[in-house]
Short mmCIF file of C-alpha atoms and ligand atoms in Angstrom, two decimals:
data_model
loop_
_atom_site.label_atom_id
_atom_site.label_comp_id
_atom_site.label_asym_id
_atom_site.label_seq_id
_atom_site.Cartn_x
_atom_site.Cartn_y
_atom_site.Cartn_z
CA LEU K 21 -13.93 -14.35 33.98
CA LEU K 22 -16.48 -11.73 32.85
CA GLU K 23 -19.05 -9.98 34.99
CA MET K 24 -21.41 -7.45 33.62
CA GLU K 25 -23.90 -5.64 35.90
CA ARG K 26 -26.72 -3.33 34.71
CA VAL K 27 -24.59 -2.44 31.65
CA GLU K 28 -25.93 0.32 29.38
CA LYS K 29 -24.60 1.69 26.19
CA ILE K 30 -26.12 4.80 24.65
CA TYR K 31 -24.91 6.20 21.34
CA GLY K 32 -25.35 9.86 20.43
CA GLN K 33 -26.17 12.82 22.60
CA GLY K 34 -28.89 15.26 23.25
CA GLU K 35 -32.07 14.58 21.35
CA VAL K 36 -30.87 11.72 19.06
CA GLN K 37 -29.97 8.93 21.42
CA VAL K 38 -29.81 5.24 20.58
CA LEU K 39 -30.12 2.90 23.54
CA ALA K 40 -28.11 0.08 22.11
CA LEU K 41 -27.86 -1.85 25.46
CA ARG K 42 -30.46 -1.25 28.22
CA GLY K 43 -29.36 -3.00 31.31
CA VAL K 44 -27.43 -6.22 30.62
CA ASP K 45 -26.53 -8.57 33.50
CA LEU K 46 -24.24 -11.35 32.49
CA GLU K 47 -21.65 -13.72 34.01
CA ILE K 48 -19.32 -15.85 31.88
CA GLU K 49 -16.89 -18.34 33.37
CA GLU K 50 -13.44 -19.32 32.02
CA GLY K 51 -13.69 -22.10 29.33
CA GLU K 52 -17.31 -21.38 28.28
CA PHE K 53 -18.37 -21.71 24.63
CA ALA K 54 -21.20 -19.16 24.33
CA THR K 55 -23.10 -17.48 21.62
CA VAL K 56 -25.16 -14.35 21.56
CA PHE K 57 -27.90 -14.36 18.92
CA GLY K 58 -30.75 -12.09 18.03
CA PRO K 59 -32.10 -9.72 15.27
CA SER K 60 -29.99 -7.45 13.27
CA GLY K 61 -29.57 -4.24 15.30
CA SER K 62 -30.28 -5.91 18.66
CA GLY K 63 -26.90 -5.04 20.27
CA LYS K 64 -24.67 -8.03 19.62
CA THR K 65 -21.65 -6.12 18.28
CA THR K 66 -22.02 -3.47 20.94
CA LEU K 67 -22.03 -6.17 23.61
CA LEU K 68 -18.86 -7.76 22.21
CA ASN K 69 -17.13 -4.43 21.93
CA LEU K 70 -17.82 -3.76 25.67
CA ILE K 71 -16.65 -7.26 26.72
CA GLY K 72 -13.51 -6.83 24.68
CA ALA K 73 -12.77 -3.47 26.24
CA LEU K 74 -12.98 -1.78 22.78
CA ASP K 75 -15.47 0.67 24.18
CA LYS K 76 -16.76 1.69 27.63
CA PRO K 77 -20.33 1.39 28.96
CA THR K 78 -22.31 4.51 29.61
CA GLY K 79 -23.89 2.86 32.65
CA GLY K 80 -23.13 -0.22 34.83
CA THR K 81 -19.89 -2.10 35.15
CA VAL K 82 -17.87 -4.56 33.08
CA LYS K 83 -15.31 -6.57 34.89
CA LEU K 84 -12.72 -8.88 33.28
CA ASN K 85 -10.74 -11.02 35.70
CA GLY K 86 -12.00 -8.81 38.50
CA CYS K 87 -10.71 -5.61 36.91
CA GLU K 88 -13.30 -3.00 36.15
CA ILE K 89 -12.62 -1.85 32.61
CA GLY K 90 -14.32 1.52 33.16
CA GLN K 91 -11.55 2.27 35.70
CA MET K 92 -8.58 1.19 33.66
CA SER K 93 -6.27 3.48 31.84
CA LYS K 94 -5.90 3.54 28.04
CA ASN K 95 -2.56 1.72 28.29
CA GLU K 96 -3.86 -0.95 30.59
CA LEU K 97 -6.79 -1.59 28.28
CA ALA K 98 -4.57 -1.74 25.19
CA GLY K 99 -2.26 -4.24 26.97
CA LEU K 100 -5.24 -6.41 27.92
CA ARG K 101 -6.57 -6.48 24.37
CA ARG K 102 -3.11 -7.18 22.93
CA LYS K 103 -2.30 -10.14 25.02
CA ASP K 104 -5.49 -11.67 26.47
CA ILE K 105 -8.26 -11.00 24.01
CA GLY K 106 -8.58 -12.10 20.43
CA PHE K 107 -11.17 -10.15 18.45
CA ILE K 108 -12.69 -11.42 15.14
CA PHE K 109 -14.42 -8.30 13.74
CA GLN K 110 -17.71 -8.38 11.78
CA SER K 111 -15.88 -6.45 9.04
CA TYR K 112 -12.50 -8.14 9.51
CA ASN K 113 -10.37 -4.97 9.86
CA LEU K 114 -7.30 -6.44 8.08
CA ILE K 115 -4.33 -4.28 7.38
CA PRO K 116 -4.47 -3.69 3.57
CA VAL K 117 -0.74 -3.29 2.93
CA LEU K 118 0.16 -6.52 4.77
CA SER K 119 -0.15 -10.02 3.41
CA ALA K 120 -2.33 -12.58 5.12
CA TYR K 121 0.85 -14.00 6.67
CA GLU K 122 1.96 -10.58 7.86
CA ASN K 123 -1.42 -9.70 9.24
CA VAL K 124 -1.44 -12.84 11.42
CA GLU K 125 2.23 -12.40 12.37
CA PHE K 126 1.65 -8.83 13.51
CA ALA K 127 -0.96 -9.94 16.00
CA LEU K 128 1.47 -12.46 17.41
CA THR K 129 4.28 -9.89 17.54
CA ILE K 130 2.42 -7.29 19.43
CA ALA K 131 1.11 -9.87 21.90
CA ARG K 132 4.72 -10.12 23.05
CA LYS K 133 4.58 -13.65 24.24
CA ASP K 134 8.33 -13.98 23.71
CA ARG K 135 8.78 -16.94 21.43
CA SER K 136 11.68 -17.68 19.20
CA ARG K 137 11.40 -16.50 15.61
CA GLU K 138 11.13 -20.10 14.29
CA LYS K 139 8.32 -20.92 16.69
CA LYS K 140 6.43 -17.72 15.74
CA THR K 141 6.78 -18.58 11.98
CA GLN K 142 5.54 -22.04 12.70
CA LYS K 143 2.49 -20.87 14.61
CA VAL K 144 1.59 -18.40 11.87
CA LYS K 145 1.81 -20.91 9.06
CA ASP K 146 0.08 -23.55 11.02
CA ILE K 147 -3.03 -21.60 11.86
CA LEU K 148 -3.27 -20.27 8.27
CA ARG K 149 -3.04 -23.84 6.85
CA ARG K 150 -5.69 -25.03 9.31
CA VAL K 151 -8.19 -22.44 8.06
CA GLY K 152 -7.37 -23.46 4.50
CA LEU K 153 -5.28 -20.50 3.43
CA GLY K 154 -1.92 -22.39 3.23
CA ASP K 155 -1.31 -21.56 -0.42
CA MET K 156 -2.37 -17.92 -0.36
CA MET K 157 -0.44 -16.62 2.67
CA HIS K 158 1.45 -14.11 0.62
CA ARG K 159 -1.62 -12.37 -0.87
CA ARG K 160 -2.90 -9.11 0.46
CA PRO K 161 -6.58 -8.64 1.51
CA ASN K 162 -7.68 -7.26 -1.86
CA GLN K 163 -6.50 -10.33 -3.52
CA LEU K 164 -8.67 -12.54 -1.41
CA SER K 165 -12.35 -13.56 -1.55
CA GLY K 166 -14.77 -12.46 1.19
CA GLY K 167 -14.57 -15.74 2.98
CA GLN K 168 -10.76 -15.94 2.72
CA LYS K 169 -10.49 -12.45 4.39
CA GLN K 170 -12.77 -13.69 7.13
CA ARG K 171 -10.49 -16.64 7.76
CA VAL K 172 -7.43 -14.36 7.94
CA ALA K 173 -9.35 -12.44 10.64
CA VAL K 174 -10.05 -15.75 12.41
CA ALA K 175 -6.40 -16.86 12.19
CA ARG K 176 -5.20 -13.51 13.47
CA ALA K 177 -7.36 -13.78 16.68
CA LEU K 178 -6.45 -17.47 17.32
CA VAL K 179 -2.72 -17.37 16.71
CA LYS K 180 -1.80 -15.61 20.01
CA GLU K 181 -3.83 -18.17 21.99
CA PRO K 182 -5.51 -15.56 24.21
CA ARG K 183 -7.61 -16.41 27.19
CA LEU K 184 -10.78 -15.02 25.59
CA ILE K 185 -11.82 -14.87 21.96
CA LEU K 186 -14.69 -12.62 20.81
CA ALA K 187 -16.01 -13.61 17.38
CA ASP K 188 -18.47 -11.29 15.76
CA GLU K 189 -20.24 -13.32 13.07
CA PRO K 190 -17.14 -15.28 12.08
CA THR K 191 -18.89 -17.56 9.61
CA ALA K 192 -21.08 -15.02 7.84
CA ASN K 193 -19.20 -15.35 4.56
CA LEU K 194 -18.26 -18.99 4.75
CA ASP K 195 -19.88 -22.07 3.11
CA SER K 196 -20.97 -24.81 5.60
CA GLU K 197 -18.00 -27.01 5.11
CA THR K 198 -15.45 -24.23 5.85
CA SER K 199 -17.68 -23.02 8.76
CA ARG K 200 -17.48 -26.48 10.33
CA GLU K 201 -13.69 -26.53 9.93
CA VAL K 202 -13.35 -23.19 11.63
CA LEU K 203 -15.65 -24.14 14.53
CA GLU K 204 -13.83 -27.44 15.00
CA ILE K 205 -10.53 -25.55 15.41
CA MET K 206 -12.18 -23.27 17.94
CA LEU K 207 -13.73 -26.18 19.85
CA ARG K 208 -10.37 -27.93 20.01
CA MET K 209 -8.75 -24.72 21.41
CA ASN K 210 -11.53 -24.61 24.02
CA ARG K 211 -10.97 -28.12 25.09
CA GLU K 212 -7.15 -28.16 25.05
CA LEU K 213 -6.37 -24.65 26.20
CA ASN K 214 -9.57 -23.85 28.11
CA THR K 215 -9.96 -20.73 25.91
CA THR K 216 -13.17 -18.92 26.46
CA PHE K 217 -15.22 -18.19 23.30
CA ILE K 218 -18.04 -15.73 22.93
CA PHE K 219 -19.63 -15.60 19.49
CA SER K 220 -22.26 -13.30 18.04
CA THR K 221 -24.02 -15.00 15.19
CA HIS K 222 -27.00 -15.42 12.83
CA ASP K 223 -25.70 -18.91 11.83
CA PRO K 224 -27.56 -21.94 13.19
CA MET K 225 -24.42 -24.04 12.91
CA VAL K 226 -22.59 -21.87 15.42
CA MET K 227 -25.59 -22.10 17.82
CA GLU K 228 -25.39 -25.83 17.39
CA TYR K 229 -21.76 -25.83 18.80
CA ALA K 230 -22.60 -23.45 21.65
CA ARG K 231 -22.92 -24.70 25.21
CA ARG K 232 -24.28 -21.32 26.43
CA LEU K 233 -27.04 -19.61 24.55
CA LEU K 234 -27.69 -15.89 25.09
CA GLU K 235 -30.61 -14.37 23.18
CA ILE K 236 -30.58 -10.59 22.87
CA ARG K 237 -33.51 -8.34 21.78
CA ASP K 238 -33.63 -4.62 21.69
CA GLY K 239 -30.45 -4.26 23.87
CA MET K 240 -31.57 -6.74 26.56
CA ILE K 241 -30.82 -10.40 27.23
CA SER K 242 -34.11 -12.12 26.80
CA ARG K 243 -32.94 -15.66 27.36
CA ASP K 244 -29.86 -17.28 28.97
CA GLU K 245 -29.49 -21.04 28.72
CA ARG K 246 -26.79 -23.60 29.56
CA ARG K 247 -26.64 -26.98 27.97
CA SER K 248 -24.08 -29.70 27.67
CA LEU I 25 -30.34 -11.26 -21.31
CA LEU I 26 -26.90 -12.67 -20.41
CA GLU I 27 -24.71 -14.94 -22.48
CA MET I 28 -21.31 -16.16 -21.23
CA GLU I 29 -19.18 -18.26 -23.46
CA ARG I 30 -15.96 -20.04 -22.38
CA VAL I 31 -15.34 -17.20 -19.94
CA GLU I 32 -11.98 -17.18 -18.14
CA LYS I 33 -10.67 -14.90 -15.48
CA ILE I 34 -7.04 -14.93 -14.44
CA TYR I 35 -5.71 -12.75 -11.73
CA GLY I 36 -1.97 -11.84 -11.51
CA GLN I 37 0.77 -12.16 -14.06
CA GLY I 38 3.83 -14.19 -14.82
CA GLU I 39 4.50 -16.92 -12.31
CA VAL I 40 1.80 -16.22 -9.78
CA GLN I 41 -1.49 -16.61 -11.54
CA VAL I 42 -4.83 -17.39 -10.04
CA LEU I 43 -7.26 -19.07 -12.39
CA ALA I 44 -10.44 -17.77 -10.74
CA LEU I 45 -12.84 -18.76 -13.64
CA ARG I 46 -11.83 -21.57 -15.98
CA GLY I 47 -14.24 -21.74 -18.82
CA VAL I 48 -17.73 -20.74 -17.77
CA ASP I 49 -20.71 -21.20 -20.16
CA LEU I 50 -23.93 -19.69 -19.01
CA GLU I 51 -27.17 -18.26 -20.29
CA ILE I 52 -29.59 -16.33 -18.19
CA GLU I 53 -32.97 -15.14 -19.50
CA GLU I 54 -34.83 -12.00 -18.50
CA GLY I 55 -36.88 -12.46 -15.41
CA GLU I 56 -34.94 -15.31 -13.91
CA PHE I 57 -34.33 -15.69 -10.15
CA ALA I 58 -31.02 -17.49 -10.07
CA THR I 59 -28.43 -18.19 -7.37
CA VAL I 60 -24.76 -19.25 -7.61
CA PHE I 61 -23.53 -21.19 -4.75
CA GLY I 62 -20.25 -22.99 -3.88
CA PRO I 63 -17.35 -23.01 -1.46
CA SER I 64 -15.48 -19.94 -0.35
CA GLY I 65 -12.99 -18.97 -3.02
CA SER I 66 -14.76 -20.87 -5.81
CA GLY I 67 -15.36 -17.79 -7.97
CA LYS I 68 -18.83 -16.41 -7.09
CA THR I 69 -17.77 -12.83 -6.65
CA THR I 70 -15.56 -12.89 -9.70
CA LEU I 71 -18.52 -14.27 -11.80
CA LEU I 72 -20.82 -11.53 -10.57
CA ASN I 73 -18.21 -8.86 -11.23
CA LEU I 74 -17.91 -10.00 -14.83
CA ILE I 75 -21.76 -10.21 -15.39
CA GLY I 76 -22.07 -6.70 -13.87
CA ALA I 77 -19.44 -5.28 -16.23
CA LEU I 78 -17.26 -4.25 -13.22
CA ASP I 79 -14.44 -6.21 -14.69
CA LYS I 80 -13.51 -7.80 -18.07
CA PRO I 81 -12.85 -11.52 -18.78
CA THR I 82 -9.29 -12.56 -19.65
CA GLY I 83 -10.81 -15.06 -22.10
CA GLY I 84 -14.21 -15.86 -23.66
CA THR I 85 -17.11 -13.42 -24.13
CA VAL I 86 -19.78 -11.82 -21.80
CA LYS I 87 -22.77 -10.49 -23.60
CA LEU I 88 -25.50 -8.35 -21.88
CA ASN I 89 -28.55 -7.71 -24.09
CA GLY I 90 -26.51 -8.78 -27.04
CA CYS I 91 -23.66 -6.26 -26.42
CA GLU I 92 -20.30 -7.75 -25.83
CA ILE I 93 -18.91 -6.06 -22.75
CA GLY I 94 -15.32 -6.70 -23.75
CA GLN I 95 -15.88 -4.45 -26.73
CA MET I 96 -17.57 -1.56 -24.94
CA SER I 97 -15.92 1.75 -23.99
CA LYS I 98 -15.44 2.76 -20.41
CA ASN I 99 -18.25 5.31 -20.75
CA GLU I 100 -20.63 2.86 -22.22
CA LEU I 101 -20.01 0.40 -19.43
CA ALA I 102 -20.40 3.03 -16.80
CA GLY I 103 -23.76 4.05 -18.33
CA LEU I 104 -24.92 0.49 -18.40
CA ARG I 105 -23.96 -0.08 -14.72
CA ARG I 106 -25.65 3.21 -13.60
CA LYS I 107 -28.97 2.64 -15.33
CA ASP I 108 -29.54 -1.05 -15.89
CA ILE I 109 -27.67 -2.95 -13.23
CA GLY I 110 -28.06 -2.83 -9.47
CA PHE I 111 -25.14 -4.29 -7.51
CA ILE I 112 -25.18 -5.38 -3.90
CA PHE I 113 -21.55 -5.79 -2.88
CA GLN I 114 -20.22 -8.44 -0.56
CA SER I 115 -18.64 -5.59 1.50
CA TYR I 116 -21.44 -3.10 0.90
CA ASN I 117 -19.26 -0.23 -0.43
CA LEU I 118 -21.36 2.51 1.16
CA ILE I 119 -20.21 6.14 1.00
CA PRO I 120 -19.04 6.89 4.52
CA VAL I 121 -19.85 10.60 4.51
CA LEU I 122 -23.44 10.24 3.32
CA SER I 123 -26.36 9.11 5.40
CA ALA I 124 -28.31 5.95 4.56
CA TYR I 125 -30.91 8.14 2.81
CA GLU I 126 -28.25 10.04 0.81
CA ASN I 127 -26.51 6.74 -0.18
CA VAL I 128 -29.76 5.41 -1.63
CA GLU I 129 -30.77 8.74 -3.19
CA PHE I 130 -27.35 9.08 -4.88
CA ALA I 131 -27.87 5.79 -6.72
CA LEU I 132 -31.21 7.03 -7.91
CA THR I 133 -29.88 10.40 -9.00
CA ILE I 134 -27.09 9.01 -11.06
CA ALA I 135 -29.36 6.53 -12.78
CA ARG I 136 -30.98 9.61 -14.28
CA LYS I 137 -34.41 8.22 -14.79
CA ASP I 138 -35.93 11.66 -14.72
CA ARG I 139 -38.41 11.61 -11.94
CA SER I 140 -39.79 14.59 -10.11
CA ARG I 141 -38.05 15.43 -6.85
CA GLU I 142 -41.12 14.36 -4.76
CA LYS I 143 -41.25 11.01 -6.57
CA LYS I 144 -37.57 10.39 -5.93
CA THR I 145 -37.93 11.31 -2.20
CA GLN I 146 -40.93 8.90 -2.03
CA LYS I 147 -39.07 6.07 -3.61
CA VAL I 148 -36.01 6.48 -1.38
CA LYS I 149 -38.03 6.59 1.87
CA ASP I 150 -40.22 3.73 0.67
CA ILE I 151 -37.45 1.27 0.00
CA LEU I 152 -35.55 2.13 3.26
CA ARG I 153 -38.81 1.58 5.22
CA ARG I 154 -39.50 -1.77 3.52
CA VAL I 155 -36.05 -3.06 4.57
CA GLY I 156 -36.71 -1.91 8.19
CA LEU I 157 -34.50 1.17 8.22
CA GLY I 158 -37.30 3.71 8.34
CA ASP I 159 -36.16 5.33 11.64
CA MET I 160 -32.54 5.43 10.90
CA MET I 161 -32.35 6.97 7.50
CA HIS I 162 -30.35 9.93 8.64
CA ARG I 163 -27.53 7.89 10.16
CA ARG I 164 -24.21 7.42 8.50
CA PRO I 165 -22.76 3.91 7.90
CA ASN I 166 -20.49 4.01 10.93
CA GLN I 167 -23.58 4.54 13.07
CA LEU I 168 -25.29 1.37 11.79
CA SER I 169 -24.97 -2.33 12.58
CA GLY I 170 -23.48 -4.73 10.16
CA GLY I 171 -26.90 -5.98 9.00
CA GLN I 172 -28.17 -2.48 8.83
CA LYS I 173 -25.35 -1.45 6.51
CA GLN I 174 -26.13 -4.54 4.48
CA ARG I 175 -29.76 -3.40 4.07
CA VAL I 176 -28.66 0.09 2.88
CA ALA I 177 -26.64 -1.69 0.22
CA VAL I 178 -29.82 -3.63 -0.77
CA ALA I 179 -31.94 -0.54 -0.87
CA ARG I 180 -29.48 1.31 -2.96
CA ALA I 181 -29.44 -1.47 -5.64
CA LEU I 182 -33.27 -1.86 -5.62
CA VAL I 183 -34.36 1.79 -5.67
CA LYS I 184 -33.50 2.50 -9.26
CA GLU I 185 -35.51 -0.59 -10.45
CA PRO I 186 -32.81 -1.80 -12.82
CA ARG I 187 -33.32 -4.66 -15.30
CA LEU I 188 -30.77 -6.84 -13.60
CA ILE I 189 -29.73 -7.06 -9.87
CA LEU I 190 -26.62 -8.84 -8.84
CA ALA I 191 -26.57 -9.61 -5.10
CA ASP I 192 -23.31 -10.85 -3.58
CA GLU I 193 -24.21 -12.64 -0.31
CA PRO I 194 -26.93 -10.07 0.49
CA THR I 195 -28.14 -11.87 3.67
CA ALA I 196 -24.76 -12.80 5.16
CA ASN I 197 -25.20 -10.45 8.13
CA LEU I 198 -28.96 -10.75 8.55
CA ASP I 199 -31.01 -12.78 10.92
CA SER I 200 -33.52 -15.17 9.31
CA GLU I 201 -36.61 -12.89 9.77
CA THR I 202 -34.95 -9.96 8.14
CA SER I 203 -33.44 -12.21 5.44
CA ARG I 204 -37.00 -13.36 4.55
CA GLU I 205 -38.31 -9.74 4.41
CA VAL I 206 -35.51 -8.81 1.97
CA LEU I 207 -35.97 -11.85 -0.21
CA GLU I 208 -39.84 -11.17 -0.35
CA ILE I 209 -39.12 -7.71 -1.53
CA MET I 210 -36.88 -9.05 -4.28
CA LEU I 211 -39.37 -11.77 -5.26
CA ARG I 212 -42.06 -9.19 -5.58
CA MET I 213 -39.88 -6.95 -7.78
CA ASN I 214 -39.14 -10.09 -9.89
CA ARG I 215 -42.87 -10.85 -10.38
CA GLU I 216 -44.16 -7.30 -10.84
CA LEU I 217 -41.37 -5.73 -12.89
CA ASN I 218 -39.77 -8.89 -14.35
CA THR I 219 -36.45 -7.83 -12.75
CA THR I 220 -33.75 -10.45 -13.22
CA PHE I 221 -31.92 -11.44 -10.00
CA ILE I 222 -28.64 -13.24 -9.81
CA PHE I 223 -27.48 -14.04 -6.26
CA SER I 224 -24.28 -15.48 -4.88
CA THR I 225 -24.82 -17.08 -1.49
CA HIS I 226 -23.95 -19.48 1.27
CA ASP I 227 -27.40 -19.01 2.76
CA PRO I 228 -29.82 -22.04 2.39
CA MET I 229 -32.82 -19.66 2.57
CA VAL I 230 -31.73 -17.83 -0.57
CA MET I 231 -31.28 -21.14 -2.30
CA GLU I 232 -34.86 -22.06 -1.28
CA TYR I 233 -36.18 -18.96 -3.13
CA ALA I 234 -34.16 -19.59 -6.26
CA ARG I 235 -35.70 -21.01 -9.44
CA ARG I 236 -32.31 -21.52 -11.14
CA LEU I 237 -29.48 -23.11 -9.18
CA LEU I 238 -25.86 -22.80 -10.32
CA GLU I 239 -23.22 -24.58 -8.39
CA ILE I 240 -19.61 -23.38 -8.89
CA ARG I 241 -16.44 -25.23 -7.85
CA ASP I 242 -12.89 -24.20 -8.58
CA GLY I 243 -14.04 -21.63 -11.18
CA MET I 244 -16.28 -23.87 -13.16
CA ILE I 245 -20.08 -24.41 -13.17
CA SER I 246 -20.48 -27.93 -11.93
CA ARG I 247 -24.30 -28.06 -11.86
CA ASP I 248 -27.06 -26.01 -13.62
CA GLU I 249 -30.61 -26.77 -12.66
CA ARG I 250 -33.97 -25.09 -13.29
CA ARG I 251 -37.00 -25.68 -11.10
CA SER I 252 -40.39 -24.06 -10.59
N1 ATP Y 303 -7.04 -9.68 -7.06
C1 ATP Y 303 -6.81 -10.98 -6.93
N2 ATP Y 303 -5.62 -11.48 -7.14
C2 ATP Y 303 -5.45 -12.86 -7.00
N3 ATP Y 303 -6.43 -13.72 -6.71
C3 ATP Y 303 -7.63 -13.24 -6.46
C4 ATP Y 303 -7.92 -11.85 -6.55
N4 ATP Y 303 -9.26 -11.76 -6.31
C5 ATP Y 303 -9.76 -12.95 -6.05
N5 ATP Y 303 -8.78 -13.87 -6.14
C6 ATP Y 303 -8.92 -15.31 -5.99
O1 ATP Y 303 -9.90 -15.75 -6.93
C7 ATP Y 303 -10.60 -16.89 -6.37
C8 ATP Y 303 -12.15 -16.58 -6.47
O2 ATP Y 303 -12.39 -15.47 -5.70
P1 ATP Y 303 -13.89 -14.99 -5.42
O3 ATP Y 303 -13.88 -13.68 -4.73
O4 ATP Y 303 -14.61 -14.97 -6.72
O5 ATP Y 303 -14.51 -16.24 -4.54
P2 ATP Y 303 -15.95 -16.37 -3.92
O6 ATP Y 303 -16.51 -17.59 -4.43
O7 ATP Y 303 -16.71 -15.10 -4.03
O8 ATP Y 303 -15.56 -16.67 -2.32
P3 ATP Y 303 -16.34 -16.26 -1.03
O9 ATP Y 303 -17.50 -17.22 -0.85
O10 ATP Y 303 -15.23 -16.41 0.09
O11 ATP Y 303 -16.78 -14.74 -1.06
C9 ATP Y 303 -10.14 -17.04 -4.93
O12 ATP Y 303 -9.25 -18.18 -4.78
C10 ATP Y 303 -9.48 -15.72 -4.62
O13 ATP Y 303 -8.42 -15.85 -3.73
N1 ATP Y 304 -22.28 4.94 16.44
C1 ATP Y 304 -23.55 4.64 16.52
N2 ATP Y 304 -24.46 5.72 16.67
C2 ATP Y 304 -25.78 5.44 16.78
N3 ATP Y 304 -26.30 4.21 16.78
C3 ATP Y 304 -25.52 3.17 16.70
C4 ATP Y 304 -24.08 3.32 16.49
N4 ATP Y 304 -23.57 2.08 16.47
C5 ATP Y 304 -24.56 1.23 16.51
N5 ATP Y 304 -25.73 1.84 16.67
C6 ATP Y 304 -27.03 1.25 16.84
O1 ATP Y 304 -27.07 0.44 18.01
C7 ATP Y 304 -27.86 -0.75 17.72
C8 ATP Y 304 -27.08 -1.98 18.14
O2 ATP Y 304 -26.05 -2.09 17.13
P1 ATP Y 304 -25.15 -3.44 17.01
O3 ATP Y 304 -24.10 -3.11 15.97
O4 ATP Y 304 -24.68 -3.82 18.37
O5 ATP Y 304 -26.22 -4.45 16.44
P2 ATP Y 304 -25.98 -6.01 16.06
O6 ATP Y 304 -26.87 -6.87 16.93
O7 ATP Y 304 -24.58 -6.36 16.02
O8 ATP Y 304 -26.58 -6.09 14.61
P3 ATP Y 304 -26.18 -6.94 13.30
O9 ATP Y 304 -26.72 -8.35 13.48
O10 ATP Y 304 -26.92 -6.24 12.15
O11 ATP Y 304 -24.72 -6.92 13.08
C9 ATP Y 304 -28.34 -0.66 16.33
O12 ATP Y 304 -29.67 -0.15 16.28
C10 ATP Y 304 -27.45 0.34 15.67
O13 ATP Y 304 -28.06 1.06 14.64
MG1 MG Y 305 -23.19 -6.81 14.48
MG1 MG Y 306 -17.43 -13.69 -2.66
#
C-alpha cells in the first residue's frame, strides 16, 4: 500500500533549515495496524503528513497504491485524500461553525461514496454514538471538552471508511477507558474492513494494540518491528 | 489559598443546559501539588477555568486569597490573572505571530514585575532552554511540533513565577522523558518558591508526582486524598 524510499523533508530555506526527516525507508502493507513512536519533535507528524499526501517530500519518493505522490496533480491528491485517506489531526482541525454532527457529515459528503441520505445519517449518528458523543451531536466545537473534540476528529476520519487512516496522537486528551473504546473501534474496522491504520503516539496503550512498531528519532526510523 | 464552596457551573440556557459542575467543595493550601483526574467531559477544564478566574461560577463561591472572584471587577480579575496566576491551556493558546521567545517574553512583560531588561531576557531564555526549546526560540508556533508548542505554553506560565499555576493536561503531547523533565521543573519551583500547582490530567506520570489527588466524575469531586 505504502512505499517510502529515502524520504527527506526539510523545512525552511537558506541558512535556517530544519531536517525533519533524514532518509526514511518504509513499506506498509494493506491491513496493517502500525504505530510510530518517538520523542517530541522527532518527525512523527511530518511523516504522517507525507504519507497522507498533505505535503510533499523534499527528497526521495512516497508511493501510495503504486502512485508517486510527488508526481500527482493538486486535484488528484485532493481526490485521494477525500476518498481513500482518513486523517485525525494532532490539533483536530474541526470546523468551528459546524456542529459535531455536521463536521462528521461533511467528511462523508465530500468523500462522495454515493449513499442514500438515510444511510448517511445513520452512519454519522452511529459513529458519534460509538465514540460516546451520542447526546452532544448538536454542539459546536467550542461547547465541547478537549477529549470530546478529539473524538469528533476520530469520528470524522472513520465515518467514510477509507482504505487508510492516519491518526496523529488520537488519544492524547482521552482518559484510559475512552482510549480503549476508541482503539477497539479501530481494531474492529481493521479486522472487518481490512482498513490500514498508522498511528503516531506517546501513549503506551496505543503501542500495546499495534502489530507493527516503528521508532523514530531525529527524523530517522531507528527500529522497525513486527509482532502478532 | 483557594476555597470553593458549593460551586456550580451550568452552560447554556433554557432547555439545553449542561451541568458541568454540580456542587464542588474544595480547599487548596499554598504550596500544594495537586492533580484533578477523571473521564473526558467530567469537568476538569471547567474547574480550572473557575479557579483561574477565567470564568465565573453560576452558583456557589470561589475565593482566592480570601477575595471572592464573583465580586471582583473585570480589571481586578485581569490584574490577578496577569500577576498571580500562570495558566497552561489544554489547547496552548499561543500567539501565532510571535515567536516562542516573544510569546514567553510577552507573559513576563504584562506581569509587570519590574525587572531590568537583561534579567527579563535571561529568565525567558533560561526557561525555554530548560524545557528543551533552546535552539528553536525564534520559531513561530506553526513551525513547531505539537509537543514543542505545549512546552512554549508551559514556559510562558512558569516564567513569571506566579503564586499559582493551573496546568490543563500539560503533558498530553509529550513523550515520557520530556514529561518527566517538565514535571521536575515544576516540582523544583514548588519546593524552592512554594508555588502552588493544580494539574488536570489523564497522564499516570503526573498523578505519580501529585501529593493531593482529586478525582472528578460528572461534575463532582468523588475522591479527595492527601499523601506525602
Ligand atoms: N460552552 C459549553 N457549552 C456547553 N457545554 C459545555 C461547554 N463547555 C464545556 N461543556 C461541557 O461541560 C462538560 C465539562 O467539560 P470540561 O471541558 O470541563 O471537561 P474535561 O474534564 O476537561 O474533559 P477532557 O478530559 O475531555 O478535556 C463536558 O460535558 C462539556 O461537553
Ligand atoms: N514549518 C516548520 N518549519 C520549521 N521546522 C518545523 C516546521 N514544522 C515542524 N518543524 C520541526 O520539524 C521537526 C519534526 O516535527 P514534527 O511535528 O514532525 O514532530 P513530532 O514527532 O510530531 O513531535 P510531537 O511529538 O511533539 O508532536 C521538529 O523539530 C519541528 O520543530
Ligand atoms: Mg506531532
Ligand atoms: Mg479538558
